[in-house]
Coordinates of C-alpha atoms in Angstrom, one line a residue:
Chain C
M1 CA -93.1 37.8 -37.2
R2 CA -94.4 36.5 -40.5
V3 CA -97.0 38.7 -42.1
E4 CA -99.3 35.7 -42.7
Y5 CA -99.7 35.1 -39.0
I6 CA -100.8 38.5 -38.0
N7 CA -104.3 38.7 -39.5
P8 CA -105.6 35.4 -38.1
F9 CA -104.8 36.6 -34.6
V10 CA -106.3 40.0 -35.1
E11 CA -109.4 38.7 -36.7
S12 CA -110.1 36.0 -34.3
A13 CA -109.5 38.3 -31.3
F14 CA -111.9 40.8 -32.8
N15 CA -114.6 38.2 -33.6
V16 CA -114.4 36.3 -30.3
L17 CA -114.4 39.4 -28.2
K18 CA -117.3 40.8 -30.1
E19 CA -119.2 37.6 -29.7
V20 CA -118.7 36.9 -26.0
L21 CA -119.0 40.5 -24.9
Q22 CA -121.9 41.3 -27.1
G23 CA -120.7 44.8 -27.6
D24 CA -118.5 47.1 -29.6
V25 CA -114.8 46.2 -30.0
K26 CA -112.3 48.6 -31.4
R27 CA -108.9 47.5 -32.6
G28 CA -106.0 49.8 -31.8
E29 CA -102.9 50.4 -33.8
L30 CA -100.6 47.3 -34.0
Y31 CA -97.0 47.7 -33.0
L32 CA -93.8 45.8 -32.2
K33 CA -92.0 45.6 -29.0
S34 CA -88.8 43.9 -28.1
T35 CA -88.0 45.0 -24.5
S36 CA -89.7 43.6 -21.5
I37 CA -93.3 44.5 -21.4
P38 CA -95.2 45.4 -18.3
V39 CA -98.2 43.1 -17.7
M40 CA -101.3 44.9 -16.5
G41 CA -102.3 42.5 -13.8
V42 CA -104.1 39.5 -15.3
A43 CA -102.3 37.6 -18.0
A44 CA -103.4 34.4 -19.7
I45 CA -100.8 32.6 -21.8
V46 CA -101.1 30.0 -24.5
G47 CA -98.0 28.4 -25.9
L48 CA -97.6 27.6 -29.6
A49 CA -95.6 24.7 -31.1
G50 CA -95.4 23.0 -34.4
D51 CA -94.0 24.9 -37.4
V52 CA -93.2 27.7 -35.1
E53 CA -92.4 28.3 -31.5
G54 CA -93.9 31.1 -29.4
R55 CA -96.7 32.2 -27.2
V56 CA -99.8 34.4 -27.1
L57 CA -100.4 36.5 -24.0
F58 CA -103.7 38.1 -23.2
D59 CA -103.2 40.9 -20.9
M60 CA -105.7 43.1 -19.0
D61 CA -106.0 44.8 -15.7
K62 CA -108.0 43.3 -12.8
P63 CA -111.2 45.4 -13.1
T64 CA -111.3 44.6 -16.8
A65 CA -110.9 40.9 -16.1
L66 CA -113.7 41.0 -13.6
K67 CA -116.0 42.9 -15.9
V68 CA -115.2 40.6 -18.9
A69 CA -115.8 37.5 -16.7
S70 CA -119.1 39.0 -15.4
V71 CA -120.4 39.5 -18.9
M72 CA -119.3 36.1 -20.0
N73 CA -120.9 34.3 -17.0
G74 CA -124.0 36.5 -17.0
E75 CA -123.6 37.4 -13.3
E76 CA -121.8 40.1 -11.3
L77 CA -118.4 38.9 -10.2
K78 CA -116.6 41.0 -7.7
V79 CA -113.5 39.1 -6.6
M80 CA -110.8 37.4 -8.5
D81 CA -111.9 33.8 -7.8
E82 CA -111.4 30.5 -9.6
L83 CA -114.4 31.2 -11.8
V84 CA -113.0 34.5 -13.0
K85 CA -109.7 32.9 -13.7
A86 CA -111.2 30.0 -15.5
T87 CA -113.3 32.3 -17.6
I88 CA -110.3 34.5 -18.7
T89 CA -108.4 31.3 -19.5
E90 CA -111.2 30.1 -21.6
L91 CA -111.3 33.4 -23.5
A92 CA -107.7 33.1 -24.3
N93 CA -108.2 29.5 -25.4
M94 CA -111.1 30.5 -27.7
I95 CA -109.2 33.3 -29.4
T96 CA -106.0 31.3 -29.9
A97 CA -107.8 28.2 -31.1
Q98 CA -109.8 30.2 -33.7
A99 CA -106.6 31.8 -34.9
V100 CA -104.8 28.5 -35.2
T101 CA -107.7 27.1 -37.1
K102 CA -107.5 29.9 -39.6
L103 CA -103.7 29.4 -39.9
H104 CA -104.3 25.8 -40.5
E105 CA -106.5 26.6 -43.4
L106 CA -103.6 28.7 -44.8
G107 CA -101.3 25.7 -44.5
F108 CA -99.4 26.5 -41.3
K109 CA -99.5 23.8 -38.7
F110 CA -99.5 25.0 -35.1
D111 CA -100.3 23.2 -31.9
L112 CA -101.5 24.7 -28.7
T113 CA -100.5 24.1 -25.1
P114 CA -103.1 24.3 -22.4
P115 CA -103.6 27.9 -21.3
A116 CA -102.2 29.2 -18.0
I117 CA -103.1 32.3 -16.1
F118 CA -101.0 34.7 -14.0
T119 CA -102.2 37.4 -11.7
G120 CA -100.2 39.8 -9.6
E121 CA -98.8 43.2 -9.4
N122 CA -95.8 44.7 -11.2
M123 CA -95.2 41.8 -13.5
E124 CA -93.3 42.0 -16.8
V125 CA -92.8 39.6 -19.6
S126 CA -89.7 39.4 -21.7
D127 CA -88.8 37.2 -24.6
Q128 CA -85.3 36.5 -25.5
D129 CA -84.5 37.4 -29.1
V130 CA -88.1 37.6 -30.2
E131 CA -90.1 40.8 -30.7
A132 CA -93.7 40.7 -29.7
L133 CA -96.6 42.0 -31.8
I134 CA -99.0 43.9 -29.7
V135 CA -102.7 44.1 -30.7
P136 CA -104.6 46.5 -28.4
M137 CA -108.3 46.0 -28.2
E138 CA -110.8 48.5 -26.7
T139 CA -114.0 47.1 -25.3
A140 CA -116.8 48.5 -23.2
Q141 CA -115.3 46.5 -20.3
G142 CA -111.8 48.0 -20.7
K143 CA -108.6 47.6 -22.6
L144 CA -107.1 44.2 -23.5
E145 CA -103.8 43.6 -25.1
I146 CA -103.0 40.6 -27.1
N147 CA -99.3 40.0 -27.2
V148 CA -98.0 37.5 -29.8
A149 CA -94.4 36.4 -30.0
I150 CA -93.7 33.7 -32.5
R151 CA -90.6 32.7 -34.4
E152 CA -89.9 30.1 -37.0
R153 CA -88.4 26.9 -35.7
G154 CA -84.8 27.2 -36.7
Chain S
M1 CA -51.5 34.8 -7.1
T2 CA -48.8 33.3 -9.2
S3 CA -46.1 31.2 -7.8
Q4 CA -43.5 33.5 -9.4
A5 CA -42.0 36.1 -7.1
N6 CA -43.5 39.2 -8.4
P7 CA -43.6 42.8 -7.2
L8 CA -47.2 42.5 -5.9
D9 CA -46.1 39.9 -3.4
A10 CA -43.3 42.1 -2.3
A11 CA -45.7 45.0 -2.1
I12 CA -48.1 43.1 0.1
L13 CA -45.2 42.3 2.5
E14 CA -44.4 46.0 2.6
R15 CA -47.9 47.1 3.3
P16 CA -48.2 46.7 7.1
E17 CA -45.4 49.2 7.6
E18 CA -47.0 51.6 5.4
G19 CA -50.3 51.1 7.2
R20 CA -48.6 52.2 10.4
K21 CA -47.3 55.3 8.8
E22 CA -50.8 56.1 7.7
K23 CA -52.2 55.2 11.1
A24 CA -55.6 56.2 12.4
E25 CA -57.6 55.7 9.2
K26 CA -59.4 52.4 8.8
V27 CA -58.2 50.5 5.7
D28 CA -61.2 49.0 3.9
F29 CA -60.1 49.5 0.3
K30 CA -57.0 48.2 -1.3
M31 CA -55.8 49.1 -4.7
V32 CA -53.0 48.2 -7.0
T33 CA -51.2 51.3 -8.1
F34 CA -49.5 51.9 -11.4
S35 CA -48.4 54.7 -13.6
L36 CA -49.7 55.6 -17.0
G37 CA -48.3 58.5 -19.0
G38 CA -46.6 59.9 -15.9
K39 CA -49.7 59.9 -13.7
E40 CA -50.5 57.6 -10.8
Y41 CA -53.6 55.3 -11.1
G42 CA -55.2 52.7 -8.9
I43 CA -57.4 49.7 -9.6
D44 CA -59.5 47.9 -6.9
I45 CA -57.5 44.9 -5.9
M46 CA -60.6 42.7 -6.1
N47 CA -60.4 43.1 -9.8
V48 CA -56.8 42.2 -10.1
K49 CA -56.1 38.5 -10.5
E50 CA -52.4 38.8 -10.7
I51 CA -49.6 40.8 -12.1
A52 CA -46.9 39.7 -14.6
R53 CA -44.2 40.8 -16.9
A54 CA -44.7 39.6 -20.4
G55 CA -44.1 40.5 -24.0
R56 CA -44.3 39.1 -27.6
F57 CA -48.1 39.1 -27.6
T58 CA -49.6 37.3 -30.4
Y59 CA -51.0 39.8 -32.9
V60 CA -54.7 39.5 -33.7
P61 CA -55.7 41.1 -37.0
N62 CA -58.7 43.4 -37.4
V63 CA -59.2 44.4 -33.7
A64 CA -59.5 47.8 -32.1
P65 CA -56.1 49.6 -32.0
F66 CA -55.9 49.3 -28.2
V67 CA -56.0 45.5 -28.3
R68 CA -52.3 44.4 -28.4
G69 CA -53.1 40.8 -29.0
V70 CA -53.5 37.6 -27.0
Y71 CA -51.3 36.0 -24.4
N72 CA -51.0 32.5 -23.2
L73 CA -51.3 32.7 -19.4
R74 CA -50.4 29.2 -18.3
G75 CA -52.7 27.6 -20.8
D76 CA -55.5 30.2 -20.7
I77 CA -55.6 32.5 -23.7
I78 CA -56.4 36.0 -22.6
S79 CA -56.6 39.2 -24.6
V80 CA -54.2 42.0 -23.9
I81 CA -55.2 45.6 -23.9
D82 CA -52.9 48.6 -23.9
L83 CA -54.5 51.1 -21.5
R84 CA -52.3 53.9 -22.8
V85 CA -53.6 53.5 -26.3
M86 CA -57.1 53.1 -25.0
F87 CA -56.9 56.3 -23.1
H88 CA -54.8 58.1 -25.8
L89 CA -51.8 58.6 -23.6
P90 CA -48.3 58.7 -24.9
V91 CA -46.6 55.3 -25.2
E92 CA -42.9 55.0 -24.4
K93 CA -40.9 53.4 -27.2
R94 CA -39.7 50.0 -26.2
E95 CA -37.5 47.4 -27.8
E96 CA -39.3 44.9 -29.9
D97 CA -39.3 42.0 -27.4
A98 CA -39.0 44.0 -24.2
L99 CA -41.2 42.8 -21.4
E100 CA -44.2 44.9 -20.5
S101 CA -45.9 45.3 -17.1
L102 CA -49.1 43.4 -17.3
L103 CA -52.0 43.6 -14.8
I104 CA -54.2 40.5 -15.2
L105 CA -57.8 41.6 -14.4
R106 CA -61.0 39.8 -13.8
V107 CA -64.3 41.5 -14.5
E108 CA -67.2 39.1 -13.9
D109 CA -66.1 36.0 -15.8
H110 CA -63.7 37.7 -18.2
V111 CA -60.0 37.6 -17.6
F112 CA -57.7 39.8 -19.6
G113 CA -54.5 41.6 -19.4
V114 CA -53.8 45.3 -19.5
I115 CA -50.5 46.9 -20.2
V116 CA -49.4 49.9 -18.1
D117 CA -46.1 51.8 -17.9
S118 CA -45.1 50.4 -14.5
I119 CA -46.8 48.7 -11.6
D120 CA -46.0 50.3 -8.2
K121 CA -47.5 48.7 -5.1
V122 CA -50.6 47.9 -3.2
V123 CA -52.0 50.8 -1.2
G124 CA -54.6 50.4 1.5
I125 CA -56.9 53.3 2.0
S126 CA -60.3 54.1 3.6
R127 CA -63.2 54.1 1.2
S128 CA -64.4 57.3 2.8
S129 CA -61.3 59.2 1.7
I130 CA -62.1 58.6 -2.0
Q131 CA -63.3 61.8 -3.6
P132 CA -65.5 62.0 -6.7
P133 CA -63.6 62.5 -10.0
H134 CA -62.9 66.0 -11.0
P135 CA -63.1 67.1 -14.7
I136 CA -59.5 68.4 -14.7
F137 CA -58.2 64.8 -14.9
G138 CA -59.0 65.2 -18.6
D139 CA -56.9 62.4 -20.1
I140 CA -59.4 59.8 -19.3
N141 CA -63.1 60.1 -19.7
V142 CA -64.6 61.0 -16.4
K143 CA -67.1 58.2 -16.5
Y144 CA -64.3 55.7 -16.2
I145 CA -62.9 57.2 -13.1
R146 CA -64.3 56.0 -9.8
G147 CA -62.6 58.7 -7.7
I148 CA -59.4 60.3 -6.6
V149 CA -57.6 59.5 -3.4
E150 CA -54.6 61.0 -1.7
N151 CA -52.1 58.7 -0.1
A152 CA -48.6 59.5 1.2
G153 CA -48.4 62.7 -0.7
K154 CA -49.5 61.3 -4.0
L155 CA -52.8 61.6 -5.8
Y156 CA -54.1 58.4 -7.3
I157 CA -56.9 58.2 -9.9
I158 CA -58.9 55.1 -9.2
L159 CA -60.2 53.6 -12.4
D160 CA -63.6 51.9 -12.6
I161 CA -62.6 48.7 -14.3
A162 CA -66.1 47.3 -14.4
K163 CA -67.2 50.4 -16.4
I164 CA -64.3 50.2 -18.8
F165 CA -64.4 46.5 -19.6
S166 CA -67.8 45.2 -18.9
P167 CA -69.3 43.5 -21.9
K168 CA -72.0 46.1 -22.0
A169 CA -69.5 48.9 -22.4
E170 CA -67.9 47.1 -25.2
R171 CA -71.2 46.9 -27.1
E172 CA -71.8 50.6 -26.6
E173 CA -68.4 51.4 -27.9
H174 CA -69.1 49.9 -31.3
P175 CA -71.5 52.5 -32.6
A176 CA -69.0 55.1 -31.8
H177 CA -66.7 53.4 -34.3
Y178 CA -69.2 54.1 -37.0
E179 CA -70.1 57.6 -35.9
A180 CA -66.5 58.7 -36.4
P181 CA -66.7 59.2 -40.2
A182 CA -70.0 60.9 -39.9
A183 CA -68.6 63.3 -37.3
A184 CA -65.8 64.3 -39.7
T185 CA -68.4 66.1 -41.8
P186 CA -70.7 68.6 -40.1
P187 CA -73.4 66.5 -38.4
A188 CA -76.9 67.1 -39.5
R189 CA -78.1 69.2 -36.6
T190 CA -75.3 71.7 -36.0
G191 CA -74.4 73.5 -39.2
A192 CA -71.5 74.9 -37.2
P193 CA -68.9 76.9 -39.2
G194 CA -66.0 74.8 -37.8
P195 CA -63.3 74.3 -40.5
A196 CA -64.3 77.5 -42.2
A197 CA -63.1 79.6 -39.3
A198 CA -59.5 79.6 -40.5
R199 CA -60.4 81.1 -43.9
S200 CA -60.6 84.8 -44.5
G201 CA -62.9 87.6 -45.5
T202 CA -65.8 87.3 -47.9
E203 CA -64.9 83.7 -48.8
R204 CA -65.3 82.8 -45.2
S205 CA -68.7 84.4 -44.8
Q206 CA -69.9 82.7 -47.9
T207 CA -68.7 79.3 -46.8
V208 CA -70.2 79.8 -43.4
E209 CA -73.5 80.7 -45.0
A210 CA -73.5 77.8 -47.4
E211 CA -72.7 75.5 -44.5
M212 CA -75.4 77.0 -42.4
T213 CA -77.9 76.5 -45.2
S214 CA -76.9 72.9 -45.8
G215 CA -77.2 72.4 -42.1
F216 CA -80.7 73.7 -42.2
V217 CA -81.5 71.5 -45.2
K218 CA -80.2 68.4 -43.3
E219 CA -82.3 69.4 -40.3
G220 CA -85.3 69.7 -42.6
L221 CA -84.8 66.3 -44.2
Y222 CA -84.5 64.7 -40.8
S223 CA -87.6 66.3 -39.2
F224 CA -89.9 66.0 -42.3
R225 CA -88.8 62.7 -43.7
H226 CA -86.5 61.2 -41.0
F227 CA -83.7 61.2 -43.5
A228 CA -80.4 61.5 -41.7
V229 CA -77.4 62.7 -43.6
T230 CA -74.4 60.7 -42.5
A231 CA -71.4 59.0 -44.1
V232 CA -73.9 56.6 -45.6
N233 CA -75.3 59.2 -48.0
E234 CA -73.1 62.3 -47.6
A235 CA -71.7 62.0 -51.1
W236 CA -75.2 62.0 -52.6
F237 CA -76.3 64.8 -50.4
R238 CA -73.4 67.1 -51.5
T239 CA -74.1 66.6 -55.1
R240 CA -77.8 67.0 -54.6
F241 CA -77.3 70.1 -52.6
S242 CA -75.3 71.9 -55.3
E243 CA -78.0 70.8 -57.8
W244 CA -80.6 72.2 -55.4
E245 CA -78.8 75.5 -55.3
R246 CA -78.9 75.7 -59.0
L247 CA -82.5 74.6 -59.2
R248 CA -83.7 77.2 -56.7
K249 CA -81.4 79.8 -58.2
G250 CA -80.4 81.5 -55.0
T251 CA -84.0 81.9 -53.8
D252 CA -85.1 80.1 -50.7
L253 CA -83.0 76.9 -50.3
Q254 CA -84.5 75.8 -47.1
L255 CA -87.1 73.1 -46.6
H256 CA -90.3 74.4 -45.1
E257 CA -92.6 71.4 -45.4
E258 CA -92.8 67.8 -46.3
A259 CA -93.3 68.6 -50.0
D260 CA -89.9 70.5 -50.0
A261 CA -88.2 67.5 -48.4
D262 CA -89.7 65.2 -50.9
A263 CA -88.6 67.5 -53.7
F264 CA -85.1 67.4 -52.3
L265 CA -85.1 63.7 -52.0
D266 CA -86.4 63.2 -55.5
G267 CA -83.8 61.1 -57.2
F268 CA -82.5 59.5 -54.0
S269 CA -84.4 56.3 -54.3
S270 CA -82.7 53.3 -56.0
P271 CA -83.9 52.3 -59.4
Y272 CA -87.2 50.4 -59.5
T273 CA -88.3 51.3 -56.0
G274 CA -91.9 50.0 -55.5
T275 CA -91.9 47.9 -58.7
L276 CA -90.3 44.8 -60.0
W277 CA -86.7 45.4 -61.2
G278 CA -86.3 46.0 -64.9
A279 CA -84.1 43.7 -66.9
D280 CA -81.1 46.1 -66.7
Y281 CA -81.0 46.4 -62.9
L282 CA -81.8 42.7 -62.5
D283 CA -78.7 41.8 -64.6
A284 CA -76.6 44.4 -62.8
V285 CA -77.5 42.7 -59.4
T286 CA -77.0 39.3 -60.9
S287 CA -73.5 40.2 -62.1
C288 CA -72.6 41.2 -58.5
L289 CA -73.6 37.9 -57.1
P290 CA -70.6 35.7 -56.3
E291 CA -69.9 32.4 -58.1
T292 CA -70.7 29.7 -55.5
D293 CA -71.5 26.1 -55.6
G294 CA -73.2 26.4 -52.2
R295 CA -76.3 24.3 -51.8
S296 CA -78.1 26.7 -49.6
L297 CA -78.2 30.4 -49.6
N298 CA -79.6 32.6 -46.8
V299 CA -80.6 36.1 -47.6
W300 CA -81.7 39.0 -45.5
N301 CA -83.8 41.8 -46.9
P302 CA -84.5 44.4 -44.2
G303 CA -86.7 47.3 -45.3
C304 CA -88.3 45.4 -48.1
G305 CA -91.3 47.7 -48.2
K306 CA -94.1 46.4 -50.4
G307 CA -91.9 43.4 -51.3
F308 CA -91.3 44.1 -55.0
E309 CA -87.5 44.0 -54.5
T310 CA -87.7 40.8 -52.6
W311 CA -89.6 39.0 -55.4
S312 CA -87.2 40.5 -57.9
L313 CA -84.2 39.3 -55.9
A314 CA -85.7 35.8 -55.5
C315 CA -86.0 35.5 -59.3
A316 CA -82.4 36.8 -59.7
L317 CA -81.2 34.2 -57.3
R318 CA -83.2 31.4 -58.9
R319 CA -81.7 32.2 -62.3
K320 CA -78.2 32.4 -61.0
Y321 CA -78.3 29.4 -58.6
P322 CA -81.0 27.1 -60.0
Q323 CA -79.9 24.3 -57.7
A324 CA -79.5 26.1 -54.4
R325 CA -82.0 26.1 -51.6
V326 CA -82.7 29.8 -51.2
K327 CA -84.2 31.3 -48.0
I328 CA -85.0 35.0 -47.9
W329 CA -86.1 36.8 -44.7
A330 CA -87.7 40.0 -45.8
N331 CA -88.8 42.4 -43.1
D332 CA -90.3 45.8 -42.8
S333 CA -91.7 47.8 -39.9
D334 CA -94.4 49.3 -42.0
L335 CA -97.3 46.9 -41.5
L336 CA -99.4 48.4 -44.2
A337 CA -96.7 48.1 -46.8
I338 CA -95.6 44.6 -46.0
S339 CA -99.0 43.1 -45.4
M340 CA -99.8 42.8 -49.1
A341 CA -96.4 41.4 -50.0
P342 CA -96.9 37.7 -49.5
N343 CA -100.0 37.5 -51.6
M344 CA -99.0 39.8 -54.5
V345 CA -101.0 39.3 -57.7
F346 CA -99.6 40.6 -61.0
D347 CA -101.0 41.5 -64.3
V348 CA -98.9 39.4 -66.7
D349 CA -98.6 42.1 -69.3
E350 CA -97.0 44.5 -66.9
V351 CA -94.4 42.0 -65.6
P352 CA -91.0 42.4 -67.3
E353 CA -90.1 39.5 -69.5
P354 CA -87.4 37.8 -67.3
Y355 CA -89.9 37.2 -64.6
R356 CA -92.6 35.5 -66.7
E357 CA -91.1 32.0 -66.5
F358 CA -91.7 32.1 -62.8
L359 CA -95.3 33.1 -62.9
V360 CA -98.2 30.7 -62.5
K361 CA -101.9 31.5 -62.9
G362 CA -103.8 31.3 -59.7
R363 CA -107.4 31.9 -58.7
N364 CA -107.1 35.6 -58.5
G365 CA -104.5 36.2 -61.2
W366 CA -100.8 35.6 -61.8
T367 CA -98.5 34.9 -58.9
F368 CA -95.0 33.6 -58.5
D369 CA -94.7 29.9 -58.5
P370 CA -94.7 28.0 -55.1
A371 CA -90.9 27.3 -55.2
I372 CA -90.3 31.1 -55.1
R373 CA -93.1 31.8 -52.7
D374 CA -91.8 29.3 -50.3
S375 CA -88.3 30.7 -50.4
I376 CA -89.5 34.0 -48.9
F377 CA -90.6 34.8 -45.4
F378 CA -92.2 38.2 -45.2
E379 CA -92.0 39.4 -41.6
F380 CA -93.4 42.4 -39.8
H381 CA -90.3 43.2 -37.9
D382 CA -88.3 46.2 -36.8
V383 CA -84.6 45.9 -37.7
L384 CA -83.7 47.9 -34.6
N385 CA -85.0 45.1 -32.4
S386 CA -82.9 42.0 -32.2
N387 CA -82.6 40.1 -35.5
P388 CA -82.6 36.4 -34.8
L389 CA -81.2 35.2 -38.1
P390 CA -78.7 32.6 -39.0
P391 CA -75.5 33.8 -40.7
V392 CA -76.5 35.1 -44.2
D393 CA -74.8 35.1 -47.6
L394 CA -76.4 38.2 -48.9
I395 CA -78.0 41.3 -47.4
L396 CA -80.1 43.5 -49.6
C397 CA -81.0 46.8 -47.8
R398 CA -81.9 49.5 -50.2
D399 CA -82.7 53.0 -49.0
M400 CA -83.4 52.0 -45.5
L401 CA -80.3 53.0 -43.5
S402 CA -80.7 56.6 -44.6
F403 CA -84.0 56.8 -42.8
L404 CA -82.7 55.7 -39.5
A405 CA -81.2 58.0 -36.9
P406 CA -77.4 58.4 -37.2
E407 CA -76.5 56.2 -34.2
E408 CA -79.0 53.6 -35.4
Q409 CA -77.4 53.4 -38.8
G410 CA -74.1 52.5 -37.1
R411 CA -75.8 49.9 -35.0
V412 CA -77.6 48.3 -38.0
L413 CA -74.4 48.3 -40.1
N414 CA -72.7 46.6 -37.2
D415 CA -75.4 44.0 -37.1
F416 CA -75.0 43.5 -40.9
H417 CA -71.3 42.9 -40.4
E418 CA -72.0 40.4 -37.7
K419 CA -74.7 38.5 -39.5
L420 CA -73.0 38.4 -42.9
K421 CA -70.7 35.4 -43.7
G422 CA -67.1 36.1 -44.5
A423 CA -67.6 36.0 -48.3
G424 CA -71.0 37.6 -48.1
L425 CA -72.3 40.5 -50.0
L426 CA -74.1 43.6 -48.9
I427 CA -76.2 45.6 -51.3
L428 CA -77.3 49.1 -50.3
G429 CA -79.3 51.7 -52.1
T430 CA -77.8 53.2 -55.2
N431 CA -77.0 56.4 -53.5
E432 CA -75.8 54.9 -50.2
T433 CA -72.4 53.6 -49.2
A434 CA -71.2 51.6 -46.2
A435 CA -68.3 54.0 -46.1
T436 CA -66.1 52.6 -43.2
D437 CA -63.0 50.6 -42.8
A438 CA -65.2 47.6 -42.2
W439 CA -66.5 47.4 -45.7
K440 CA -65.0 47.5 -49.1
P441 CA -66.9 48.6 -52.2
L442 CA -67.2 46.1 -55.0
S443 CA -68.7 48.0 -57.9
S444 CA -69.8 51.4 -59.0
G445 CA -72.8 52.1 -61.1
A446 CA -76.4 51.3 -60.3
V447 CA -75.7 48.6 -57.7
S448 CA -74.0 49.7 -54.5
A449 CA -72.4 46.4 -53.3
F450 CA -69.9 45.8 -50.5
A451 CA -67.9 43.0 -49.1
K452 CA -66.5 42.7 -45.6
A453 CA -63.1 44.3 -45.6

């Protein structure tokens, strides 16, 4: 993945999480992965198009998703209902949108697809021929992984 | 089945009789039996499309020795593999255009022919009577044997065709091809006395000791700096090792910590690592570049580190091919090193003269002009993952292979071979060599360049 793309994603994830969760956010070590990657339980996905093709996946386990949604809504949410899903989807949208804005300022033109959310057990994601950049984020609510796979349009 | 009368049809007609002789046992597995090097073998009939006698296969250059060529099977071109060569069994001498016994096999969607000594018949057996392979059937790797079965007083070895010919197995075979030269020299971790055993007396014990020490040094290099001594850098290692012996004057030759490994590796790096290439090296690389009138040039620069070599190469290419549209994919798996590469700012007084014409003054200092900047994609990427690149004209990979594990080196070299166009050029580190039949060296001196053989 092009080096120029990395920072906007890392920065916007950090900023948005810090803002919406009102707490400390720690960034883990970035790494690359090319095999199929297990998904922790709740995954929001935003597609990218334009100069590039790819997707950004926000991955967390269910308790984390519930806690994050609770903080964002200012009320205690205990079950994985529509509200929780909508909240996580919105979080994914916010982070990606901010990253894309930053990229736009650098001269890269990306478009977003509407986000979608997946929940379930034992899921994995694999991308043919693209390696994914994993950005782990530690928050007070639990661990989130931002998984970015982008390639230049051939 | 073919319309030609062939032994298989006959064999099928024969079978019921035989079944009666065998009686009692339930027949739920049929195999085509044949002989190879005097032993009897069987293949699951479900994998056998047909059998034929054929010869005069069309030779295909540059393939593995066990591939005899291709054959036109009623309009379908299939490749023909000689099982005896594949399994290192003796091949009977035949006349030039004699017909060979050919089994046409189908594995998944692939159809291909295998040559055997002679095809016998179809034998029906009970699956339960197949016994697991025993190591004494040593001619053929045990993992290719599905089992052994006894029928009418004969022992048949049942081959696992799917394992031998599945596309996956083919892929795995390739690295082995590259490991071979490395294995000819003592591999990094063993330090075994091996060839010295035949020599005598004090000479022997000295040689053994020297080999042990060099084995330990190799081990140290690998564990401290992940530097693997293989065919890629063996020549350099040997020279350096005798130098090392002189430097340390018979004291402790072994590497005890990272600093020792660094001291040993001092001098391995190619010229101008971590800085823009000087005019001499720039000219040396430029002189290796082929004359071409191509309009577009794709370049791959894995292991570009901080990106200095990528910028240098981009300038060299622009000077050599001012009209061409150059695209360089530069990648490194060290995020910290590569993250500064795209936005490199230079102090104009420190930049060697040949580069100055390409510099422009920006807000923060001097940078390369947009045409050069736009020709380079710096990517955070691990070359061991899949490399989605178009075919490239040039690969620049200095001092990266040596720092991969031995089997990874073979894999990456294979990938280079695959991605490089026919007339393409591979440039390795000064002290590295591609060192196999697949590559031929182009120059000696500071630039270690290779073309596809």
